[in-house]
Each structure stands twice: as structure tokens, then as C-alpha cells.
């Protein structure tokens, strides 16, 4: 059975070009980039090329890019650097719909005595802008807002908000893990001081990420050690993965320049619109006018997301649900709860996230297989019966 992979916000396939670019760095050019000899020095040169490619993808300067092990490390490094750089400030701001890499860190910091504001969102997942600006003060050490939401794809107006925050002299970090490579980012046109990205969300391997740090931003390293990354992140470089990330960044930039996401968003829209037309009581979670081009979160009311996933899995269709069931809890996700999605809809929410490797044939198969699955599950659902009997 062929796999139809529409779970690209979870992780992506390593692009063949990326794998090819990486392979020589395992057993041919395995020198340590910090070594004095040419064998290592050449690798250092390749790392710098990768740094330039990553910088170009977001419109940054190469020396503003620090390689990390993942998006989570980039997020944690940014927040910890901010609070260490401004020890007198005790207030930190984020939103209610962030990835656990930020959400859980803020909760830990709140237990340690920081005052953490989690800005609410509306029913469409849009930030409550007035609440946000009202929360800022001279005591605010950092604002961290995601660029694109991993579950719904909703995009926050980061350019605009970050400029305003910068004008108030407050540091601004964005978790752009889901946005980089999917939407154009010109970092100099924003007020963003730090930005997190992660390679495995755009066709490079897992376990490699980067943190953009605007020149002049106060910073202290999280990983203290050797002089690597100009002292901003100790530890021998993950050379092959860095080179893979550089290649993936180059491919993503070319894809964006070609408007490659137009095709992906058309496929996403076809999937979404056909499901809405074929399945009664199906709802889109999140503002469809400001969304990542590859993502849709569809709520099928009165059925369980996990049951839908299992039945789709029998057809080789890989997506994700909007509840945290796999982590041992039956609670719907904090993102859908923050948006006020009713339990009956949140429980039946499925996220489809596409990539440039998806085809129209695959979308047609999902459109054919999924509606009967929902109908079958509803036949078994006491909630559906109850709702229909009204
Ligand atoms: N931030 C967002 C918005 C994400 O979607 C993810 C991964 O799903 C992360 C951070 C964490 O990235 P990583 O898996 O590279 O640690």
C-alpha cells in the first residue's frame, strides 16, 4: 500500500538533493571544522555556505544565524538569553496557542517567579491585539509569538506587531518553525530580534535547527562550551545536517521564488472544500484568510479524531488529530481549546498538512476515502445520534 503523507507539519521527508549533499560528510569529509588542517577547514567552508543559504531564506546576514539541534533548542535559547540579558525584567509575554517548546518553558519560568502573560486568541485563532499591547510594560523582558500555528496554520501579523514592540524597546522572538520555507520572510522588514527555525519541517533531517539573532541583540549562550558558532553555541557542529539544512534552505528559497506554494495551497483548498461539501457538520478551524498555504484543520463534529486517524491509516493516509491523545490525555489540544472550539468539534479535528511532494491523485484518494469513514463513525456515535434527534 502506498503511503499518502499529509502530516508535514509533524515532519517532512528529507529531499533527495538534501540527502545527496549530506552523504559525503559522514565518511569522506569527516574532519572537525575547528581543526587546523585543511581536511577539517574545508568542512568549515561548507558550513559557512550553509549559513549563507539559511540567512538568504529569511533575508538575514550569515553571521546572524546560529545552528542549533532543533526548533525547541532555538526557542529555549532565545527566551533564556532574553531573561539573562535583562535580569531586572520579570515579565514575559506569549500567546495561548504556542507550541509546547514555548508554552511549557513559559510555565516553568512562571513557577520560578516570572510573570507570564498568555495572550488569548479569538474563535478563528487570531491574536487579541488590544489585550496584547495592554499587557506590555517596562518590566517586559521578551515577547514570543509564533509566526504560523502548527495545528491550524493561522498566521499572526508578526511584521506589524514586532515593529510596534521594537519601538517600545522590548525584545521580540518569533517561533517561525512552521513558517520558514512556506511563506516569504524578509526579516529586516520586521522588528524581530530572534527567530527560530527547524530543518525537519522543510525537508532536511530531524535534529538540526537554527536561531536568527539580529546583529546587536543582547545574547548569552544556552550551550556553553567551545568557541563554535562564535561562542554563541558550544559543541562540535553537526556538519552533515548543517550542510543538509543549507541545501534544504536553497531548495525552499527556489520553491518560494517560483511561487511553488500556489500549487500546494490549491491542493489544500480542493481537499478542504470538497470535504466541506461532502461531509455534513464539518468545520474549518482557524482563520482561512491568514493561514499557512499547506495546512488545514477540519473538525468533523461528533466523532473521535483518533478513530478517524486509525481508519484513514488503513488506506495509508497519514494525518494528525487535534487532541493530545497520543500523549496519554484525551483532552483536545490547548490550541483548539484556546480558540473556544466546542468539545464535540475539537475531538473530531484532523490536521492535514501538505508538502511539495503531494499530488492531486493523493488528494483525490483522501476525498474519496474519508467521507464514508466519517459516515460510518457517526453511525456508531451516540453524540451524533443525540445531535440529530435534536
Ligand atoms: N515550534 C513549532 C511551531 C513547531 O511546530 C515545532 C515542531 O513541531 C517546534 C517548535 C519544535 O521543533 P523541533 O521538533 O525541531 O524541536
mmCIF file of C-alpha atoms and ligand atoms in Angstrom:
data_model
loop_
_atom_site.group_PDB
_atom_site.id
_atom_site.type_symbol
_atom_site.label_atom_id
_atom_site.label_comp_id
_atom_site.label_asym_id
_atom_site.label_seq_id
_atom_site.Cartn_x
_atom_site.Cartn_y
_atom_site.Cartn_z
ATOM 1 C CA UNK A 1 0.000 0.000 0.000
ATOM 2 C CA UNK A 2 1.252 3.454 -0.885
ATOM 3 C CA UNK A 3 1.537 5.941 1.898
ATOM 4 C CA UNK A 4 -0.287 9.235 1.437
ATOM 5 C CA UNK A 5 1.615 11.529 3.730
ATOM 6 C CA UNK A 6 -0.275 14.666 4.699
ATOM 7 C CA UNK A 7 1.369 15.186 8.093
ATOM 8 C CA UNK A 8 4.137 17.532 7.004
ATOM 9 C CA UNK A 9 3.730 19.891 9.967
ATOM 10 C CA UNK A 10 4.833 16.948 12.123
ATOM 11 C CA UNK A 11 7.873 16.295 9.969
ATOM 12 C CA UNK A 12 8.848 16.101 6.312
ATOM 13 C CA UNK A 13 10.695 13.758 4.018
ATOM 14 C CA UNK A 14 14.369 14.568 3.557
ATOM 15 C CA UNK A 15 14.621 15.858 -0.020
ATOM 16 C CA UNK A 16 16.778 13.590 -2.226
ATOM 17 C CA UNK A 17 19.021 16.575 -3.103
ATOM 18 C CA UNK A 18 19.499 17.216 0.620
ATOM 19 C CA UNK A 19 20.477 13.611 1.299
ATOM 20 C CA UNK A 20 22.941 13.692 -1.618
ATOM 21 C CA UNK A 21 24.502 16.894 -0.299
ATOM 22 C CA UNK A 22 24.928 15.359 3.170
ATOM 23 C CA UNK A 23 26.314 11.931 2.340
ATOM 24 C CA UNK A 24 29.997 12.853 1.737
ATOM 25 C CA UNK A 25 30.202 14.445 5.174
ATOM 26 C CA UNK A 26 29.771 11.185 7.069
ATOM 27 C CA UNK A 27 32.757 9.183 5.892
ATOM 28 C CA UNK A 28 34.654 11.167 3.264
ATOM 29 C CA UNK A 29 34.880 14.684 4.660
ATOM 30 C CA UNK A 30 34.538 13.845 8.325
ATOM 31 C CA UNK A 31 37.081 16.353 9.643
ATOM 32 C CA UNK A 32 36.257 18.592 12.566
ATOM 33 C CA UNK A 33 35.534 22.069 11.208
ATOM 34 C CA UNK A 34 37.530 23.570 14.097
ATOM 35 C CA UNK A 35 40.728 21.675 13.181
ATOM 36 C CA UNK A 36 43.789 23.474 11.854
ATOM 37 C CA UNK A 37 44.278 21.072 8.937
ATOM 38 C CA UNK A 38 42.764 21.587 5.521
ATOM 39 C CA UNK A 39 40.735 18.372 5.868
ATOM 40 C CA UNK A 40 38.685 19.997 8.638
ATOM 41 C CA UNK A 41 38.941 23.514 7.262
ATOM 42 C CA UNK A 42 37.163 22.539 4.062
ATOM 43 C CA UNK A 43 34.202 21.359 6.068
ATOM 44 C CA UNK A 44 34.169 24.709 7.867
ATOM 45 C CA UNK A 45 33.883 26.372 4.455
ATOM 46 C CA UNK A 46 30.832 24.247 3.608
ATOM 47 C CA UNK A 47 29.234 25.153 6.932
ATOM 48 C CA UNK A 48 29.619 28.819 6.042
ATOM 49 C CA UNK A 49 27.925 28.224 2.680
ATOM 50 C CA UNK A 50 25.042 26.551 4.506
ATOM 51 C CA UNK A 51 24.853 29.515 6.892
ATOM 52 C CA UNK A 52 24.550 31.876 3.915
ATOM 53 C CA UNK A 53 21.762 29.801 2.391
ATOM 54 C CA UNK A 54 19.797 29.745 5.643
ATOM 55 C CA UNK A 55 20.333 33.501 6.051
ATOM 56 C CA UNK A 56 19.160 34.145 2.467
ATOM 57 C CA UNK A 57 15.954 32.201 3.047
ATOM 58 C CA UNK A 58 14.850 34.752 5.670
ATOM 59 C CA UNK A 59 16.723 37.804 4.373
ATOM 60 C CA UNK A 60 19.294 37.833 7.198
ATOM 61 C CA UNK A 61 23.092 38.217 7.283
ATOM 62 C CA UNK A 62 25.056 34.941 7.606
ATOM 63 C CA UNK A 63 26.613 35.893 10.937
ATOM 64 C CA UNK A 64 23.122 36.386 12.373
ATOM 65 C CA UNK A 65 22.490 32.620 12.061
ATOM 66 C CA UNK A 66 23.460 30.175 14.832
ATOM 67 C CA UNK A 67 22.993 26.466 14.206
ATOM 68 C CA UNK A 68 21.196 24.515 16.939
ATOM 69 C CA UNK A 69 19.920 20.968 17.368
ATOM 70 C CA UNK A 70 16.222 21.730 16.741
ATOM 71 C CA UNK A 71 13.399 24.247 16.930
ATOM 72 C CA UNK A 72 12.930 23.527 20.626
ATOM 73 C CA UNK A 73 16.559 24.404 21.372
ATOM 74 C CA UNK A 74 16.273 27.606 19.324
ATOM 75 C CA UNK A 75 13.133 28.627 21.216
ATOM 76 C CA UNK A 76 14.633 27.856 24.622
ATOM 77 C CA UNK A 77 17.903 29.598 23.780
ATOM 78 C CA UNK A 78 16.095 32.765 22.689
ATOM 79 C CA UNK A 79 13.898 33.024 25.769
ATOM 80 C CA UNK A 80 16.676 32.187 28.229
ATOM 81 C CA UNK A 81 19.056 34.615 26.519
ATOM 82 C CA UNK A 82 16.482 37.386 26.827
ATOM 83 C CA UNK A 83 15.807 36.897 30.513
ATOM 84 C CA UNK A 84 19.507 36.562 31.300
ATOM 85 C CA UNK A 85 20.302 39.693 29.315
ATOM 86 C CA UNK A 86 17.644 41.723 31.124
ATOM 87 C CA UNK A 87 17.783 40.286 34.665
ATOM 88 C CA UNK A 88 15.884 43.225 36.140
ATOM 89 C CA UNK A 89 12.807 42.481 33.966
ATOM 90 C CA UNK A 90 10.420 39.845 35.274
ATOM 91 C CA UNK A 91 7.573 39.816 32.758
ATOM 92 C CA UNK A 92 7.384 37.539 29.718
ATOM 93 C CA UNK A 93 4.649 37.518 27.074
ATOM 94 C CA UNK A 94 3.432 34.887 24.646
ATOM 95 C CA UNK A 95 0.113 33.581 23.269
ATOM 96 C CA UNK A 96 -2.204 30.774 24.360
ATOM 97 C CA UNK A 97 -1.648 28.801 21.169
ATOM 98 C CA UNK A 98 2.124 28.351 21.120
ATOM 99 C CA UNK A 99 3.917 25.064 20.585
ATOM 100 C CA UNK A 100 4.915 23.295 23.843
ATOM 101 C CA UNK A 101 8.521 24.394 23.188
ATOM 102 C CA UNK A 102 7.423 27.888 24.242
ATOM 103 C CA UNK A 103 4.275 27.150 26.245
ATOM 104 C CA UNK A 104 5.886 24.694 28.642
ATOM 105 C CA UNK A 105 9.018 26.809 29.038
ATOM 106 C CA UNK A 106 6.874 29.818 29.982
ATOM 107 C CA UNK A 107 5.033 27.655 32.512
ATOM 108 C CA UNK A 108 8.360 26.574 34.032
ATOM 109 C CA UNK A 109 9.517 30.197 34.186
ATOM 110 C CA UNK A 110 6.207 31.242 35.752
ATOM 111 C CA UNK A 111 6.827 28.697 38.533
ATOM 112 C CA UNK A 112 10.242 30.284 39.040
ATOM 113 C CA UNK A 113 8.674 33.673 39.677
ATOM 114 C CA UNK A 114 8.343 35.282 36.258
ATOM 115 C CA UNK A 115 5.042 36.934 35.481
ATOM 116 C CA UNK A 116 3.895 35.208 32.287
ATOM 117 C CA UNK A 117 1.125 36.609 30.098
ATOM 118 C CA UNK A 118 -0.548 34.188 27.697
ATOM 119 C CA UNK A 119 -2.445 36.407 25.269
ATOM 120 C CA UNK A 120 -5.822 34.957 24.207
ATOM 121 C CA UNK A 121 -6.989 34.376 20.644
ATOM 122 C CA UNK A 122 -10.476 34.625 19.139
ATOM 123 C CA UNK A 123 -12.590 31.808 17.693
ATOM 124 C CA UNK A 124 -10.575 31.980 14.479
ATOM 125 C CA UNK A 125 -7.233 31.739 16.264
ATOM 126 C CA UNK A 126 -6.404 35.446 15.738
ATOM 127 C CA UNK A 127 -4.422 37.196 18.440
ATOM 128 C CA UNK A 128 -6.285 39.598 20.717
ATOM 129 C CA UNK A 129 -4.181 42.596 19.710
ATOM 130 C CA UNK A 130 -5.605 45.037 22.277
ATOM 131 C CA UNK A 131 -5.043 42.590 25.120
ATOM 132 C CA UNK A 132 -1.525 42.041 23.820
ATOM 133 C CA UNK A 133 -0.498 45.713 23.693
ATOM 134 C CA UNK A 134 -2.161 46.401 27.050
ATOM 135 C CA UNK A 135 -0.055 43.659 28.633
ATOM 136 C CA UNK A 136 3.313 45.211 27.678
ATOM 137 C CA UNK A 137 5.243 47.276 30.200
ATOM 138 C CA UNK A 138 8.755 48.445 31.094
ATOM 139 C CA UNK A 139 9.091 45.184 33.002
ATOM 140 C CA UNK A 140 8.599 43.033 29.872
ATOM 141 C CA UNK A 141 11.820 41.141 29.046
ATOM 142 C CA UNK A 142 10.589 39.358 25.933
ATOM 143 C CA UNK A 143 7.619 38.789 23.688
ATOM 144 C CA UNK A 144 7.485 35.461 21.884
ATOM 145 C CA UNK A 145 4.786 34.914 19.278
ATOM 146 C CA UNK A 146 4.666 32.175 16.697
ATOM 147 C CA UNK A 147 4.621 33.108 13.007
ATOM 148 C CA UNK A 148 2.370 30.255 11.845
ATOM 149 C CA UNK A 149 0.434 27.871 14.049
ATOM 150 C CA UNK A 150 1.387 24.210 13.735
ATOM 151 C CA UNK A 151 -2.177 22.941 14.268
ATOM 152 C CA UNK A 152 -4.378 25.400 12.397
ATOM 153 C CA UNK A 153 -1.823 27.166 10.197
ATOM 154 C CA UNK A 154 -3.129 30.566 11.359
ATOM 155 C CA UNK A 155 -0.538 33.289 10.756
ATOM 156 C CA UNK A 156 -0.051 36.066 13.297
ATOM 157 C CA UNK A 157 0.770 39.522 11.849
ATOM 158 C CA UNK A 158 4.378 39.287 13.030
ATOM 159 C CA UNK A 159 5.827 42.010 10.790
ATOM 160 C CA UNK A 160 3.450 44.621 12.123
ATOM 161 C CA UNK A 161 3.404 43.534 15.777
ATOM 162 C CA UNK A 162 7.174 43.148 16.001
ATOM 163 C CA UNK A 163 7.784 46.656 14.643
ATOM 164 C CA UNK A 164 5.471 48.090 17.272
ATOM 165 C CA UNK A 165 7.069 46.027 20.054
ATOM 166 C CA UNK A 166 10.536 47.087 18.929
ATOM 167 C CA UNK A 167 9.508 50.751 19.029
ATOM 168 C CA UNK A 168 8.693 50.168 22.710
ATOM 169 C CA UNK A 169 12.221 48.827 23.336
ATOM 170 C CA UNK A 170 11.115 45.243 24.101
ATOM 171 C CA UNK A 171 12.861 42.172 22.666
ATOM 172 C CA UNK A 172 10.810 40.172 20.160
ATOM 173 C CA UNK A 173 11.225 36.485 19.396
ATOM 174 C CA UNK A 174 9.203 34.534 16.870
ATOM 175 C CA UNK A 175 8.854 30.779 16.634
ATOM 176 C CA UNK A 176 8.796 30.557 12.850
ATOM 177 C CA UNK A 177 9.343 26.796 12.777
ATOM 178 C CA UNK A 178 6.186 26.249 10.693
ATOM 179 C CA UNK A 179 6.533 29.379 8.569
ATOM 180 C CA UNK A 180 10.102 29.265 7.308
ATOM 181 C CA UNK A 181 10.199 27.924 3.782
ATOM 182 C CA UNK A 182 6.396 28.133 3.438
ATOM 183 C CA UNK A 183 5.894 31.893 3.401
ATOM 184 C CA UNK A 184 8.356 34.587 2.333
ATOM 185 C CA UNK A 185 10.179 36.131 5.305
ATOM 186 C CA UNK A 186 12.197 39.356 4.961
ATOM 187 C CA UNK A 187 13.460 39.694 8.491
ATOM 188 C CA UNK A 188 14.790 43.225 8.010
ATOM 189 C CA UNK A 189 11.329 44.480 7.262
ATOM 190 C CA UNK A 190 10.204 43.308 10.704
ATOM 191 C CA UNK A 191 11.146 44.232 14.250
ATOM 192 C CA UNK A 192 12.038 40.614 15.062
ATOM 193 C CA UNK A 193 15.193 40.261 17.179
ATOM 194 C CA UNK A 194 15.311 36.472 17.258
ATOM 195 C CA UNK A 195 13.671 33.795 15.089
ATOM 196 C CA UNK A 196 13.600 30.004 15.484
ATOM 197 C CA UNK A 197 13.555 27.549 12.601
ATOM 198 C CA UNK A 198 13.808 23.783 12.334
ATOM 199 C CA UNK A 199 15.186 21.758 9.427
ATOM 200 C CA UNK A 200 12.846 18.785 9.591
ATOM 201 C CA UNK A 201 9.841 20.967 8.767
ATOM 202 C CA UNK A 202 11.253 21.780 5.334
ATOM 203 C CA UNK A 203 12.892 18.639 4.009
ATOM 204 C CA UNK A 204 16.162 18.461 5.886
ATOM 205 C CA UNK A 205 16.827 15.934 8.654
ATOM 206 C CA UNK A 206 15.481 15.917 12.182
ATOM 207 C CA UNK A 207 17.813 17.239 14.841
ATOM 208 C CA UNK A 208 19.025 20.392 13.120
ATOM 209 C CA UNK A 209 17.730 23.914 13.562
ATOM 210 C CA UNK A 210 18.870 27.492 13.669
ATOM 211 C CA UNK A 211 18.335 30.644 15.639
ATOM 212 C CA UNK A 212 18.482 34.021 13.923
ATOM 213 C CA UNK A 213 19.876 36.679 16.272
ATOM 214 C CA UNK A 214 19.698 40.220 14.923
ATOM 215 C CA UNK A 215 23.043 41.968 14.980
ATOM 216 C CA UNK A 216 23.369 43.998 18.171
ATOM 217 C CA UNK A 217 20.863 41.945 20.185
ATOM 218 C CA UNK A 218 22.000 41.209 23.737
ATOM 219 C CA UNK A 219 22.639 37.481 23.923
ATOM 220 C CA UNK A 220 24.061 34.853 26.221
ATOM 221 C CA UNK A 221 24.537 31.240 25.122
ATOM 222 C CA UNK A 222 22.454 28.354 26.407
ATOM 223 C CA UNK A 223 25.036 25.727 25.417
ATOM 224 C CA UNK A 224 28.247 26.971 26.968
ATOM 225 C CA UNK A 225 31.370 25.209 25.738
ATOM 226 C CA UNK A 226 33.817 25.642 22.891
ATOM 227 C CA UNK A 227 34.148 28.633 20.619
ATOM 228 C CA UNK A 228 31.887 27.154 17.909
ATOM 229 C CA UNK A 229 29.260 29.450 16.390
ATOM 230 C CA UNK A 230 31.338 32.419 17.593
ATOM 231 C CA UNK A 231 30.787 31.367 21.186
ATOM 232 C CA UNK A 232 27.015 31.501 20.815
ATOM 233 C CA UNK A 233 26.527 27.722 20.928
ATOM 234 C CA UNK A 234 29.226 25.350 22.116
ATOM 235 C CA UNK A 235 29.526 21.799 20.785
ATOM 236 C CA UNK A 236 31.116 20.259 17.699
ATOM 237 C CA UNK A 237 28.958 21.088 14.715
ATOM 238 C CA UNK A 238 26.533 18.523 13.287
ATOM 239 C CA UNK A 239 28.255 19.016 9.961
ATOM 240 C CA UNK A 240 26.268 16.729 7.669
ATOM 241 C CA UNK A 241 22.946 18.009 8.980
ATOM 242 C CA UNK A 242 24.052 21.645 8.759
ATOM 243 C CA UNK A 243 25.022 21.071 5.140
ATOM 244 C CA UNK A 244 21.655 19.365 4.583
ATOM 245 C CA UNK A 245 19.872 22.323 6.162
ATOM 246 C CA UNK A 246 21.753 24.673 3.844
ATOM 247 C CA UNK A 247 20.661 22.645 0.812
ATOM 248 C CA UNK A 248 17.070 22.491 2.039
ATOM 249 C CA UNK A 249 17.094 26.270 2.541
ATOM 250 C CA UNK A 250 18.339 26.761 -1.015
ATOM 251 C CA UNK A 251 15.586 24.480 -2.365
ATOM 252 C CA UNK A 252 12.916 26.183 -0.235
ATOM 253 C CA UNK A 253 14.002 29.630 -1.432
ATOM 254 C CA UNK A 254 13.822 28.488 -5.069
ATOM 255 C CA UNK A 255 10.394 26.945 -4.459
ATOM 256 C CA UNK A 256 9.114 30.170 -2.888
ATOM 257 C CA UNK A 257 10.597 32.272 -5.714
ATOM 258 C CA UNK A 258 8.782 30.027 -8.225
ATOM 259 C CA UNK A 259 5.536 30.519 -6.333
ATOM 260 C CA UNK A 260 5.542 26.764 -5.744
ATOM 261 C CA UNK A 261 3.171 27.148 -2.814
ATOM 262 C CA UNK A 262 0.382 28.249 -5.156
ATOM 263 C CA UNK A 263 0.008 24.621 -6.260
ATOM 264 C CA UNK A 264 0.142 23.321 -2.700
ATOM 265 C CA UNK A 265 -2.498 25.771 -1.483
ATOM 266 C CA UNK A 266 -4.730 24.843 -4.437
ATOM 267 C CA UNK A 267 -4.495 21.192 -3.415
ATOM 268 C CA UNK A 268 -5.185 22.129 0.204
ATOM 269 C CA UNK A 269 -8.211 24.194 -0.859
ATOM 270 C CA UNK A 270 -9.540 21.398 -3.044
ATOM 271 C CA UNK A 271 -9.234 18.949 -0.152
ATOM 272 C CA UNK A 272 -10.896 21.324 2.268
ATOM 273 C CA UNK A 273 -13.711 22.499 0.009
ATOM 274 C CA UNK A 274 -14.609 19.004 -1.155
ATOM 275 C CA UNK A 275 -14.675 17.654 2.373
ATOM 276 C CA UNK A 276 -16.909 20.527 3.481
ATOM 277 C CA UNK A 277 -19.232 19.867 0.551
ATOM 278 C CA UNK A 278 -19.379 16.094 1.037
ATOM 279 C CA UNK A 279 -19.470 15.839 4.822
ATOM 280 C CA UNK A 280 -22.230 17.490 6.880
ATOM 281 C CA UNK A 281 -21.208 19.179 10.154
ATOM 282 C CA UNK A 282 -17.605 19.733 9.073
ATOM 283 C CA UNK A 283 -15.960 22.999 10.072
ATOM 284 C CA UNK A 284 -12.597 24.618 9.349
ATOM 285 C CA UNK A 285 -10.664 25.527 12.495
ATOM 286 C CA UNK A 286 -8.846 28.838 12.127
ATOM 287 C CA UNK A 287 -8.908 31.979 10.022
ATOM 288 C CA UNK A 288 -8.829 30.834 6.385
ATOM 289 C CA UNK A 289 -7.741 34.284 5.190
ATOM 290 C CA UNK A 290 -4.417 34.252 7.022
ATOM 291 C CA UNK A 291 -3.062 30.743 7.020
ATOM 292 C CA UNK A 292 0.000 28.756 6.049
ATOM 293 C CA UNK A 293 -0.573 27.587 2.471
ATOM 294 C CA UNK A 294 -0.147 23.894 3.277
ATOM 295 C CA UNK A 295 -2.331 23.470 6.378
ATOM 296 C CA UNK A 296 -5.981 22.841 7.131
ATOM 297 C CA UNK A 297 -7.570 21.713 10.364
ATOM 298 C CA UNK A 298 -11.018 20.256 9.781
ATOM 299 C CA UNK A 299 -13.422 19.455 12.613
ATOM 300 C CA UNK A 300 -15.791 16.575 11.947
ATOM 301 C CA UNK A 301 -18.363 17.046 14.662
ATOM 302 C CA UNK A 302 -19.444 14.196 16.953
ATOM 303 C CA UNK A 303 -16.689 11.724 16.034
ATOM 304 C CA UNK A 304 -13.330 10.909 17.585
ATOM 305 C CA UNK A 305 -10.232 12.125 15.773
ATOM 306 C CA UNK A 306 -8.271 9.050 16.820
ATOM 307 C CA UNK A 307 -10.860 6.746 15.266
ATOM 308 C CA UNK A 308 -10.699 8.754 12.024
ATOM 309 C CA UNK A 309 -6.896 8.529 12.018
ATOM 310 C CA UNK A 310 -6.951 4.774 12.547
ATOM 311 C CA UNK A 311 -9.430 4.253 9.729
ATOM 312 C CA UNK A 312 -7.518 6.559 7.385
ATOM 313 C CA UNK A 313 -4.368 4.685 8.329
ATOM 314 C CA UNK A 314 -5.918 1.532 6.847
ATOM 315 C CA UNK A 315 -5.831 3.334 3.495
ATOM 316 C CA UNK A 316 -2.249 4.504 4.070
ATOM 317 C CA UNK A 317 -3.365 8.080 4.780
ATOM 318 C CA UNK A 318 -1.202 9.757 7.442
ATOM 319 C CA UNK A 319 -2.558 12.886 9.142
ATOM 320 C CA UNK A 320 -2.882 14.067 12.763
ATOM 321 C CA UNK A 321 -5.664 14.757 15.191
ATOM 322 C CA UNK A 322 -6.407 17.820 17.246
ATOM 323 C CA UNK A 323 -6.268 16.083 20.561
ATOM 324 C CA UNK A 324 -3.331 15.107 22.646
ATOM 325 C CA UNK A 325 -4.484 11.515 22.917
ATOM 326 C CA UNK A 326 -1.123 10.060 21.985
ATOM 327 C CA UNK A 327 0.434 11.796 24.955
ATOM 328 C CA UNK A 328 -1.875 9.882 27.265
ATOM 329 C CA UNK A 329 -4.576 12.518 27.625
ATOM 330 C CA UNK A 330 -7.962 12.683 25.972
ATOM 331 C CA UNK A 331 -8.085 16.458 26.266
ATOM 332 C CA UNK A 332 -8.422 18.323 22.985
ATOM 333 C CA UNK A 333 -5.366 20.368 22.119
ATOM 334 C CA UNK A 334 -4.696 23.591 24.019
ATOM 335 C CA UNK A 335 -4.800 25.418 20.669
ATOM 336 C CA UNK A 336 -8.372 24.396 19.867
ATOM 337 C CA UNK A 337 -9.422 24.989 23.469
ATOM 338 C CA UNK A 338 -7.908 28.494 23.409
ATOM 339 C CA UNK A 339 -9.985 29.154 20.290
ATOM 340 C CA UNK A 340 -13.118 28.038 22.091
ATOM 341 C CA UNK A 341 -13.791 25.188 19.649
ATOM 342 C CA UNK A 342 -16.591 23.143 21.279
ATOM 343 C CA UNK A 343 -15.507 19.732 22.603
ATOM 344 C CA UNK A 344 -17.743 17.944 20.114
ATOM 345 C CA UNK A 345 -15.795 19.558 17.262
ATOM 346 C CA UNK A 346 -12.322 19.671 18.837
ATOM 347 C CA UNK A 347 -12.387 15.914 19.459
ATOM 348 C CA UNK A 348 -13.052 15.228 15.792
ATOM 349 C CA UNK A 349 -10.458 17.640 14.422
ATOM 350 C CA UNK A 350 -7.978 16.410 11.862
ATOM 351 C CA UNK A 351 -4.972 18.352 10.636
ATOM 352 C CA UNK A 352 -3.869 17.850 7.062
ATOM 353 C CA UNK A 353 -0.505 19.401 6.211
ATOM 354 C CA UNK A 354 0.813 19.116 2.677
ATOM 355 C CA UNK A 355 4.234 19.440 1.074
ATOM 356 C CA UNK A 356 5.582 19.901 -2.431
ATOM 357 C CA UNK A 357 5.705 16.118 -2.760
ATOM 358 C CA UNK A 358 1.920 15.716 -2.554
ATOM 359 C CA UNK A 359 -0.001 15.116 -5.763
ATOM 360 C CA UNK A 360 -3.555 15.754 -6.879
ATOM 361 C CA UNK A 361 -4.124 11.986 -7.141
ATOM 362 C CA UNK A 362 -3.372 11.682 -3.436
ATOM 363 C CA UNK A 363 -5.833 14.431 -2.586
ATOM 364 C CA UNK A 364 -8.461 12.671 -4.730
ATOM 365 C CA UNK A 365 -7.944 9.455 -2.773
ATOM 366 C CA UNK A 366 -8.425 11.264 0.554
ATOM 367 C CA UNK A 367 -11.576 12.926 -0.767
ATOM 368 C CA UNK A 368 -12.904 9.528 -1.826
ATOM 369 C CA UNK A 369 -11.970 7.566 1.311
ATOM 370 C CA UNK A 370 -12.671 9.994 4.111
ATOM 371 C CA UNK A 371 -16.411 10.869 3.800
ATOM 372 C CA UNK A 372 -17.535 7.202 4.153
ATOM 373 C CA UNK A 373 -15.246 6.862 7.186
ATOM 374 C CA UNK A 374 -16.947 9.814 8.880
ATOM 375 C CA UNK A 375 -20.395 8.476 7.961
ATOM 376 C CA UNK A 376 -19.530 5.058 9.381
ATOM 377 C CA UNK A 377 -18.173 6.514 12.633
ATOM 378 C CA UNK A 378 -21.226 8.702 13.020
ATOM 379 C CA UNK A 379 -23.474 5.669 12.729
ATOM 380 C CA UNK A 380 -21.686 4.402 15.826
ATOM 381 C CA UNK A 381 -21.637 7.725 17.652
ATOM 382 C CA UNK A 382 -24.221 8.291 20.402
ATOM 383 C CA UNK A 383 -23.389 12.029 20.272
ATOM 384 C CA UNK A 384 -24.211 12.223 16.587
ATOM 385 C CA UNK A 385 -27.489 10.423 17.157
ATOM 386 C CA UNK A 386 -28.354 12.728 20.011
ATOM 387 C CA UNK A 387 -27.467 15.842 17.967
ATOM 388 C CA UNK A 388 -29.538 14.668 15.002
ATOM 389 C CA UNK A 389 -32.533 13.883 17.169
ATOM 390 C CA UNK A 390 -32.007 17.408 18.470
HETATM 391 N N1 LIG B 1 7.635 25.230 17.198
HETATM 392 C C1 LIG B 1 6.670 24.828 16.375
HETATM 393 C C2 LIG B 1 5.620 25.807 15.940
HETATM 394 C C3 LIG B 1 6.616 23.509 15.941
HETATM 395 O O1 LIG B 1 5.625 23.113 15.134
HETATM 396 C C4 LIG B 1 7.616 22.608 16.374
HETATM 397 C C5 LIG B 1 7.565 21.182 15.982
HETATM 398 O O2 LIG B 1 6.512 20.635 15.762
HETATM 399 C C6 LIG B 1 8.626 23.091 17.220
HETATM 400 C C7 LIG B 1 8.609 24.402 17.607
HETATM 401 C C8 LIG B 1 9.712 22.202 17.714
HETATM 402 O O3 LIG B 1 10.644 21.926 16.704
HETATM 403 P P1 LIG B 1 11.641 20.686 16.857
HETATM 404 O O4 LIG B 1 10.838 19.461 16.634
HETATM 405 O O5 LIG B 1 12.678 20.892 15.800
HETATM 406 O O6 LIG B 1 12.218 20.771 18.213
#
